[in-house]
mmCIF file of C-alpha atoms and ligand atoms in Angstrom:
data_model
loop_
_atom_site.group_PDB
_atom_site.id
_atom_site.type_symbol
_atom_site.label_atom_id
_atom_site.label_comp_id
_atom_site.label_asym_id
_atom_site.label_seq_id
_atom_site.Cartn_x
_atom_site.Cartn_y
_atom_site.Cartn_z
ATOM 1 C CA MET A 1 -0.082 0.100 0.032
ATOM 2 C CA ILE A 2 0.950 3.734 -1.066
ATOM 3 C CA ASP A 3 0.538 6.828 0.938
ATOM 4 C CA PHE A 4 2.328 9.319 -1.250
ATOM 5 C CA HIS A 5 1.110 12.634 0.313
ATOM 6 C CA VAL A 6 0.890 12.327 4.583
ATOM 7 C CA HIS A 7 1.824 14.876 7.060
ATOM 8 C CA LEU A 8 3.645 12.396 9.475
ATOM 9 C CA ASP A 9 5.058 15.305 11.553
ATOM 10 C CA LEU A 10 1.718 16.484 12.481
ATOM 11 C CA TYR A 11 0.244 13.523 14.052
ATOM 12 C CA PRO A 12 0.045 13.692 17.679
ATOM 13 C CA ASP A 13 2.254 10.269 18.215
ATOM 14 C CA PRO A 14 4.142 9.941 14.810
ATOM 15 C CA GLU A 15 6.541 7.101 16.434
ATOM 16 C CA MET A 16 3.142 5.139 16.460
ATOM 17 C CA ILE A 17 2.297 6.091 13.034
ATOM 18 C CA VAL A 18 5.527 5.045 11.735
ATOM 19 C CA LYS A 19 5.529 1.607 13.592
ATOM 20 C CA GLU A 20 2.206 0.767 12.039
ATOM 21 C CA ILE A 21 3.504 1.884 8.765
ATOM 22 C CA ALA A 22 6.516 -0.577 9.020
ATOM 23 C CA LYS A 23 4.038 -3.115 10.240
ATOM 24 C CA ARG A 24 2.082 -3.075 7.282
ATOM 25 C CA GLY A 25 5.119 -2.739 4.672
ATOM 26 C CA MET A 26 3.787 0.795 3.129
ATOM 27 C CA TYR A 27 5.556 3.052 1.107
ATOM 28 C CA VAL A 28 4.971 6.395 2.326
ATOM 29 C CA LEU A 29 5.836 9.954 1.353
ATOM 30 C CA SER A 30 6.019 12.396 4.159
ATOM 31 C CA VAL A 31 5.759 15.948 3.329
ATOM 32 C CA THR A 32 6.933 18.558 5.276
ATOM 33 C CA THR A 33 5.165 22.325 5.455
ATOM 34 C CA THR A 34 8.700 24.036 6.724
ATOM 35 C CA PRO A 35 12.337 23.643 5.842
ATOM 36 C CA SER A 36 12.885 23.873 9.678
ATOM 37 C CA ALA A 37 10.551 21.008 10.257
ATOM 38 C CA TRP A 38 12.726 18.790 7.665
ATOM 39 C CA LYS A 39 15.360 17.657 10.145
ATOM 40 C CA GLY A 40 13.077 16.348 12.674
ATOM 41 C CA THR A 41 10.516 14.904 10.280
ATOM 42 C CA SER A 42 13.189 12.992 8.062
ATOM 43 C CA ALA A 43 14.408 11.346 11.819
ATOM 44 C CA LEU A 44 11.231 9.672 11.621
ATOM 45 C CA ALA A 45 12.282 7.671 8.118
ATOM 46 C CA THR A 46 14.710 5.445 10.204
ATOM 47 C CA SER A 47 17.225 3.569 8.055
ATOM 48 C CA GLY A 48 15.781 0.536 5.807
ATOM 49 C CA SER A 49 12.046 2.178 6.700
ATOM 50 C CA ARG A 50 9.949 2.685 3.244
ATOM 51 C CA ILE A 51 8.920 6.047 4.301
ATOM 52 C CA ARG A 52 10.741 9.012 2.175
ATOM 53 C CA THR A 53 10.606 12.585 3.570
ATOM 54 C CA ALA A 54 10.044 15.533 1.306
ATOM 55 C CA LEU A 55 11.151 19.234 1.693
ATOM 56 C CA GLY A 56 8.492 21.433 1.560
ATOM 57 C CA LEU A 57 7.170 25.101 2.174
ATOM 58 C CA HIS A 58 3.451 25.225 2.085
ATOM 59 C CA PRO A 59 1.798 28.088 0.073
ATOM 60 C CA GLN A 60 -0.546 28.609 2.835
ATOM 61 C CA ILE A 61 2.294 29.659 5.311
ATOM 62 C CA ALA A 62 4.559 31.038 2.629
ATOM 63 C CA HIS A 63 4.177 34.351 3.525
ATOM 64 C CA GLU A 64 5.430 33.603 7.075
ATOM 65 C CA ARG A 65 8.453 31.428 6.201
ATOM 66 C CA VAL A 66 9.662 33.104 2.830
ATOM 67 C CA GLY A 67 12.838 33.753 5.175
ATOM 68 C CA GLU A 68 13.690 30.131 5.364
ATOM 69 C CA LEU A 69 14.150 29.789 1.895
ATOM 70 C CA PRO A 70 17.798 29.739 2.445
ATOM 71 C CA LEU A 71 17.330 26.587 4.534
ATOM 72 C CA PHE A 72 15.478 25.202 2.182
ATOM 73 C CA ASP A 73 18.134 25.401 -0.106
ATOM 74 C CA LEU A 74 20.841 24.043 1.834
ATOM 75 C CA HIS A 75 18.547 20.912 2.564
ATOM 76 C CA LEU A 76 17.704 20.155 -1.009
ATOM 77 C CA ARG A 77 20.738 17.876 -1.934
ATOM 78 C CA GLU A 78 20.075 15.779 0.856
ATOM 79 C CA THR A 79 16.418 14.438 -0.786
ATOM 80 C CA MET A 80 15.248 13.684 -4.005
ATOM 81 C CA TYR A 81 11.831 14.538 -3.068
ATOM 82 C CA VAL A 82 10.106 18.004 -2.777
ATOM 83 C CA GLY A 83 6.463 19.094 -0.637
ATOM 84 C CA GLU A 84 4.441 20.206 0.095
ATOM 85 C CA ILE A 85 4.884 23.151 -2.215
ATOM 86 C CA GLY A 86 2.509 24.875 -4.840
ATOM 87 C CA LEU A 87 0.143 27.817 -4.699
ATOM 88 C CA ASP A 88 -3.482 28.413 -2.859
ATOM 89 C CA GLY A 89 -5.816 30.946 -4.868
ATOM 90 C CA GLY A 90 -8.569 30.238 -2.013
ATOM 91 C CA PRO A 91 -9.970 34.043 -0.659
ATOM 92 C CA GLU A 92 -8.207 33.524 2.923
ATOM 93 C CA PHE A 93 -4.386 33.077 1.216
ATOM 94 C CA LYS A 94 -5.275 35.495 -1.786
ATOM 95 C CA GLN A 95 -3.970 38.346 -0.128
ATOM 96 C CA HIS A 96 -0.372 36.408 0.249
ATOM 97 C CA TRP A 97 -0.448 35.528 -3.632
ATOM 98 C CA GLN A 98 2.988 37.552 -4.393
ATOM 99 C CA ALA A 99 4.890 35.665 -1.833
ATOM 100 C CA GLN A 100 3.207 32.538 -2.747
ATOM 101 C CA VAL A 101 4.807 32.979 -6.336
ATOM 102 C CA LYS A 102 7.933 33.864 -5.222
ATOM 103 C CA VAL A 103 8.400 31.067 -2.837
ATOM 104 C CA PHE A 104 7.167 28.624 -5.685
ATOM 105 C CA ASP A 105 9.026 30.105 -8.189
ATOM 106 C CA HIS A 106 12.211 29.756 -6.091
ATOM 107 C CA ILE A 107 11.720 26.543 -5.230
ATOM 108 C CA LEU A 108 11.263 25.210 -8.645
ATOM 109 C CA ASN A 109 14.352 27.080 -10.165
ATOM 110 C CA ALA A 110 16.234 25.551 -7.078
ATOM 111 C CA CYS A 111 15.017 22.007 -8.085
ATOM 112 C CA SER A 112 15.796 22.587 -11.768
ATOM 113 C CA LEU A 113 19.577 23.672 -10.434
ATOM 114 C CA ALA A 114 19.815 20.517 -8.483
ATOM 115 C CA GLY A 115 19.012 18.265 -11.858
ATOM 116 C CA GLY A 116 15.376 17.584 -10.701
ATOM 117 C CA ARG A 117 12.925 16.595 -8.064
ATOM 118 C CA ILE A 118 9.646 14.513 -7.472
ATOM 119 C CA MET A 119 7.595 17.124 -6.405
ATOM 120 C CA SER A 120 4.083 16.791 -4.173
ATOM 121 C CA ILE A 121 2.088 20.096 -5.236
ATOM 122 C CA HIS A 122 -0.799 21.544 -3.871
ATOM 123 C CA SER A 123 -2.857 23.687 -6.676
ATOM 124 C CA ARG A 124 -6.060 24.329 -4.623
ATOM 125 C CA ARG A 125 -8.204 26.965 -6.395
ATOM 126 C CA ALA A 126 -4.920 27.657 -8.194
ATOM 127 C CA ALA A 127 -4.318 24.670 -11.038
ATOM 128 C CA SER A 128 -3.957 26.955 -14.214
ATOM 129 C CA ALA A 129 -1.211 29.342 -12.299
ATOM 130 C CA VAL A 130 0.724 25.971 -11.142
ATOM 131 C CA LEU A 131 0.637 24.904 -14.384
ATOM 132 C CA ASP A 132 1.913 28.362 -15.901
ATOM 133 C CA ARG A 133 4.922 27.761 -13.263
ATOM 134 C CA LEU A 134 5.544 24.382 -14.193
ATOM 135 C CA ALA A 135 5.568 24.848 -17.725
ATOM 136 C CA ALA A 136 8.042 28.007 -17.344
ATOM 137 C CA VAL A 137 10.375 25.398 -15.393
ATOM 138 C CA PRO A 138 10.517 22.236 -17.020
ATOM 139 C CA GLY A 139 13.582 21.087 -15.522
ATOM 140 C CA ALA A 140 12.042 21.198 -12.193
ATOM 141 C CA GLY A 141 11.283 17.563 -12.092
ATOM 142 C CA THR A 142 8.484 15.451 -11.989
ATOM 143 C CA PRO A 143 5.193 17.178 -10.586
ATOM 144 C CA ILE A 144 2.731 15.097 -8.597
ATOM 145 C CA LEU A 145 -0.420 17.060 -8.280
ATOM 146 C CA HIS A 146 -1.876 16.119 -4.979
ATOM 147 C CA TRP A 147 -5.643 16.289 -4.546
ATOM 148 C CA PHE A 148 -5.902 17.732 -7.930
ATOM 149 C CA SER A 149 -9.613 19.663 -7.835
ATOM 150 C CA GLY A 150 -9.164 22.033 -11.191
ATOM 151 C CA GLY A 151 -11.114 21.549 -14.162
ATOM 152 C CA LYS A 152 -11.204 19.322 -16.968
ATOM 153 C CA ARG A 153 -9.280 22.010 -18.844
ATOM 154 C CA ASP A 154 -6.379 22.203 -16.361
ATOM 155 C CA LEU A 155 -6.578 18.296 -16.170
ATOM 156 C CA HIS A 156 -5.457 18.048 -19.560
ATOM 157 C CA ARG A 157 -3.008 20.526 -19.511
ATOM 158 C CA ALA A 158 -1.288 18.733 -16.488
ATOM 159 C CA ILE A 159 -1.566 15.807 -18.396
ATOM 160 C CA THR A 160 0.267 16.965 -21.375
ATOM 161 C CA LEU A 161 2.750 18.712 -19.244
ATOM 162 C CA GLY A 162 3.695 15.009 -17.801
ATOM 163 C CA CYS A 163 1.991 15.589 -14.291
ATOM 164 C CA TRP A 164 1.267 12.765 -12.233
ATOM 165 C CA PHE A 165 -1.862 12.853 -9.787
ATOM 166 C CA SER A 166 -2.167 11.596 -5.947
ATOM 167 C CA VAL A 167 -5.590 10.471 -5.099
ATOM 168 C CA GLY A 168 -7.147 9.897 -1.799
ATOM 169 C CA PRO A 169 -10.450 8.813 -0.207
ATOM 170 C CA ALA A 170 -11.112 12.193 1.032
ATOM 171 C CA MET A 171 -11.075 13.619 -2.611
ATOM 172 C CA LEU A 172 -12.768 10.861 -3.917
ATOM 173 C CA VAL A 173 -15.874 11.776 -1.924
ATOM 174 C CA SER A 174 -16.477 14.601 -4.520
ATOM 175 C CA GLU A 175 -18.284 13.655 -7.737
ATOM 176 C CA LYS A 176 -16.632 16.020 -9.408
ATOM 177 C CA ALA A 177 -13.243 14.493 -8.238
ATOM 178 C CA ARG A 178 -14.232 11.294 -9.459
ATOM 179 C CA GLU A 179 -15.014 12.249 -12.595
ATOM 180 C CA LEU A 180 -11.501 13.931 -13.259
ATOM 181 C CA VAL A 181 -9.917 10.761 -11.587
ATOM 182 C CA ARG A 182 -12.006 8.849 -14.578
ATOM 183 C CA ASP A 183 -9.543 10.866 -17.292
ATOM 184 C CA MET A 184 -6.378 10.612 -15.396
ATOM 185 C CA PRO A 185 -3.839 8.425 -17.247
ATOM 186 C CA ARG A 186 -3.835 5.200 -14.991
ATOM 187 C CA ASP A 187 -0.117 4.981 -15.301
ATOM 188 C CA ARG A 188 0.082 8.249 -13.494
ATOM 189 C CA VAL A 189 -1.621 7.893 -10.496
ATOM 190 C CA LEU A 190 -0.775 6.980 -6.721
ATOM 191 C CA THR A 191 -2.800 6.891 -3.479
ATOM 192 C CA GLU A 192 -2.458 9.311 -1.037
ATOM 193 C CA THR A 193 -4.302 10.391 2.300
ATOM 194 C CA ASP A 194 -3.484 14.131 3.292
ATOM 195 C CA GLY A 195 -3.512 13.265 6.731
ATOM 196 C CA PRO A 196 -3.972 14.113 9.477
ATOM 197 C CA PHE A 197 -5.661 17.097 7.693
ATOM 198 C CA ALA A 198 -7.753 14.978 5.449
ATOM 199 C CA GLN A 199 -10.913 13.665 7.457
ATOM 200 C CA ILE A 200 -12.277 10.343 7.080
ATOM 201 C CA GLY A 201 -15.562 9.231 8.800
ATOM 202 C CA GLY A 202 -15.128 12.537 11.190
ATOM 203 C CA LYS A 203 -11.480 11.529 11.938
ATOM 204 C CA PRO A 204 -8.253 12.789 10.872
ATOM 205 C CA ALA A 205 -6.943 10.250 8.180
ATOM 206 C CA LYS A 206 -4.115 7.452 8.899
ATOM 207 C CA PRO A 207 -1.509 6.627 5.974
ATOM 208 C CA TRP A 208 -3.325 3.153 5.752
ATOM 209 C CA ASP A 209 -7.024 4.933 4.900
ATOM 210 C CA ALA A 210 -5.396 4.919 1.542
ATOM 211 C CA SER A 211 -6.771 1.394 0.928
ATOM 212 C CA GLY A 212 -10.178 3.252 0.882
ATOM 213 C CA ALA A 213 -8.873 4.926 -2.661
ATOM 214 C CA ILE A 214 -8.308 1.457 -4.214
ATOM 215 C CA ALA A 215 -11.570 0.125 -4.395
ATOM 216 C CA GLN A 216 -13.014 3.325 -5.882
ATOM 217 C CA LEU A 217 -9.766 3.924 -8.366
ATOM 218 C CA ALA A 218 -11.008 0.043 -9.495
ATOM 219 C CA GLU A 219 -14.700 1.201 -10.011
ATOM 220 C CA LEU A 220 -14.109 4.385 -11.689
ATOM 221 C CA TRP A 221 -11.456 3.185 -14.105
ATOM 222 C CA GLY A 222 -13.437 -0.054 -14.738
ATOM 223 C CA GLY A 223 -12.307 -3.441 -15.943
ATOM 224 C CA VAL A 224 -9.869 -3.681 -13.403
ATOM 225 C CA THR A 225 -9.817 -5.519 -10.095
ATOM 226 C CA GLU A 226 -8.845 -4.033 -7.106
ATOM 227 C CA GLU A 227 -5.839 -6.566 -6.777
ATOM 228 C CA GLU A 228 -4.814 -5.314 -10.165
ATOM 229 C CA THR A 229 -5.193 -1.624 -9.047
ATOM 230 C CA GLN A 230 -3.100 -2.299 -6.131
ATOM 231 C CA ARG A 231 -0.402 -3.718 -8.212
ATOM 232 C CA LEU A 232 -0.533 -0.844 -10.745
ATOM 233 C CA MET A 233 0.139 1.449 -7.695
ATOM 234 C CA HIS A 234 3.146 -0.083 -6.794
ATOM 235 C CA ALA A 235 4.488 -0.710 -10.963
ATOM 236 C CA ASN A 236 3.382 3.489 -10.919
ATOM 237 C CA LEU A 237 5.783 4.332 -7.982
ATOM 238 C CA ARG A 238 8.477 1.851 -9.267
ATOM 239 C CA HIS A 239 8.412 3.746 -12.406
ATOM 240 C CA LEU A 240 8.578 7.167 -10.922
ATOM 241 C CA VAL A 241 11.419 6.594 -8.649
ATOM 242 C CA ALA A 242 13.517 4.974 -11.491
ATOM 243 C CA THR A 243 12.700 7.375 -14.123
ATOM 244 C CA ALA A 244 13.604 10.313 -11.570
ATOM 245 C CA THR A 245 16.669 8.937 -10.593
ATOM 246 C CA GLY A 246 18.126 7.853 -13.984
ATOM 247 C CA ARG A 247 17.958 4.179 -13.290
ATOM 248 C CA GLU A 248 15.573 3.302 -15.792
ATOM 249 C CA LYS A 249 17.940 5.158 -18.404
ATOM 250 C CA SER A 250 21.097 2.969 -17.418
ATOM 251 C CA GLU A 251 19.029 -0.198 -17.094
ATOM 252 C CA GLN A 252 17.720 0.050 -20.535
ATOM 253 C CA GLU A 253 21.581 0.711 -21.773
ATOM 254 C CA HIS A 254 22.318 -2.469 -20.024
ATOM 255 C CA GLN A 255 19.771 -4.361 -21.901
HETATM 256 MN MN1 MN B 301 -1.067 18.087 2.401
#
């Protein structure tokens, strides 16, 4: 099972969550909201674990943490994964739009200079602006649009730009989201939860709640069983990581 966007450091007892992740053999992308959270959060992913930590600066707090960009640049060499980053066009965050764009552009350029990263991206009410920035910095890496909620036109533009998507059970409650998922390329989708922010049954989502998305994906896509969908998610993850690290290329050269 895979949870490719979860905030492990924001659970009241992250160690307990980490233990359960290990017990279940889950693959997890542990995203952060500030560069200053990087050190403590990456320490949760002990050696041998299937948890990978992403270095982030969340758009909703970009205006408060813009001063942490040098710290972002400092840690960037330590990880292949960046997130949570992006833009938020919601009315409560729109007043800090300029700071958001400054932070997001800085990060995309830093990723590009570093040779590209796997990026977990927030695009609430800002899908077309996020896609504009991604298009402007194609070397930034592989974007994974988390909880994508843009329009159909944005979705198709995102697909053309090479974006991936992470989809969770909380997102799939919405009929509009389910309609979008039907159009997503199956070989560029991963499961997520966005816990503990996202709620499932009135409670903060746990990483293993990602399993709830599998049955729904199988149903929305049609013609695939849950087991096949689960296997597809693992194949997608392997492909994503292999492509991003360039291993795939060298493997092909050996064949
Ligand atoms: Mn999130």
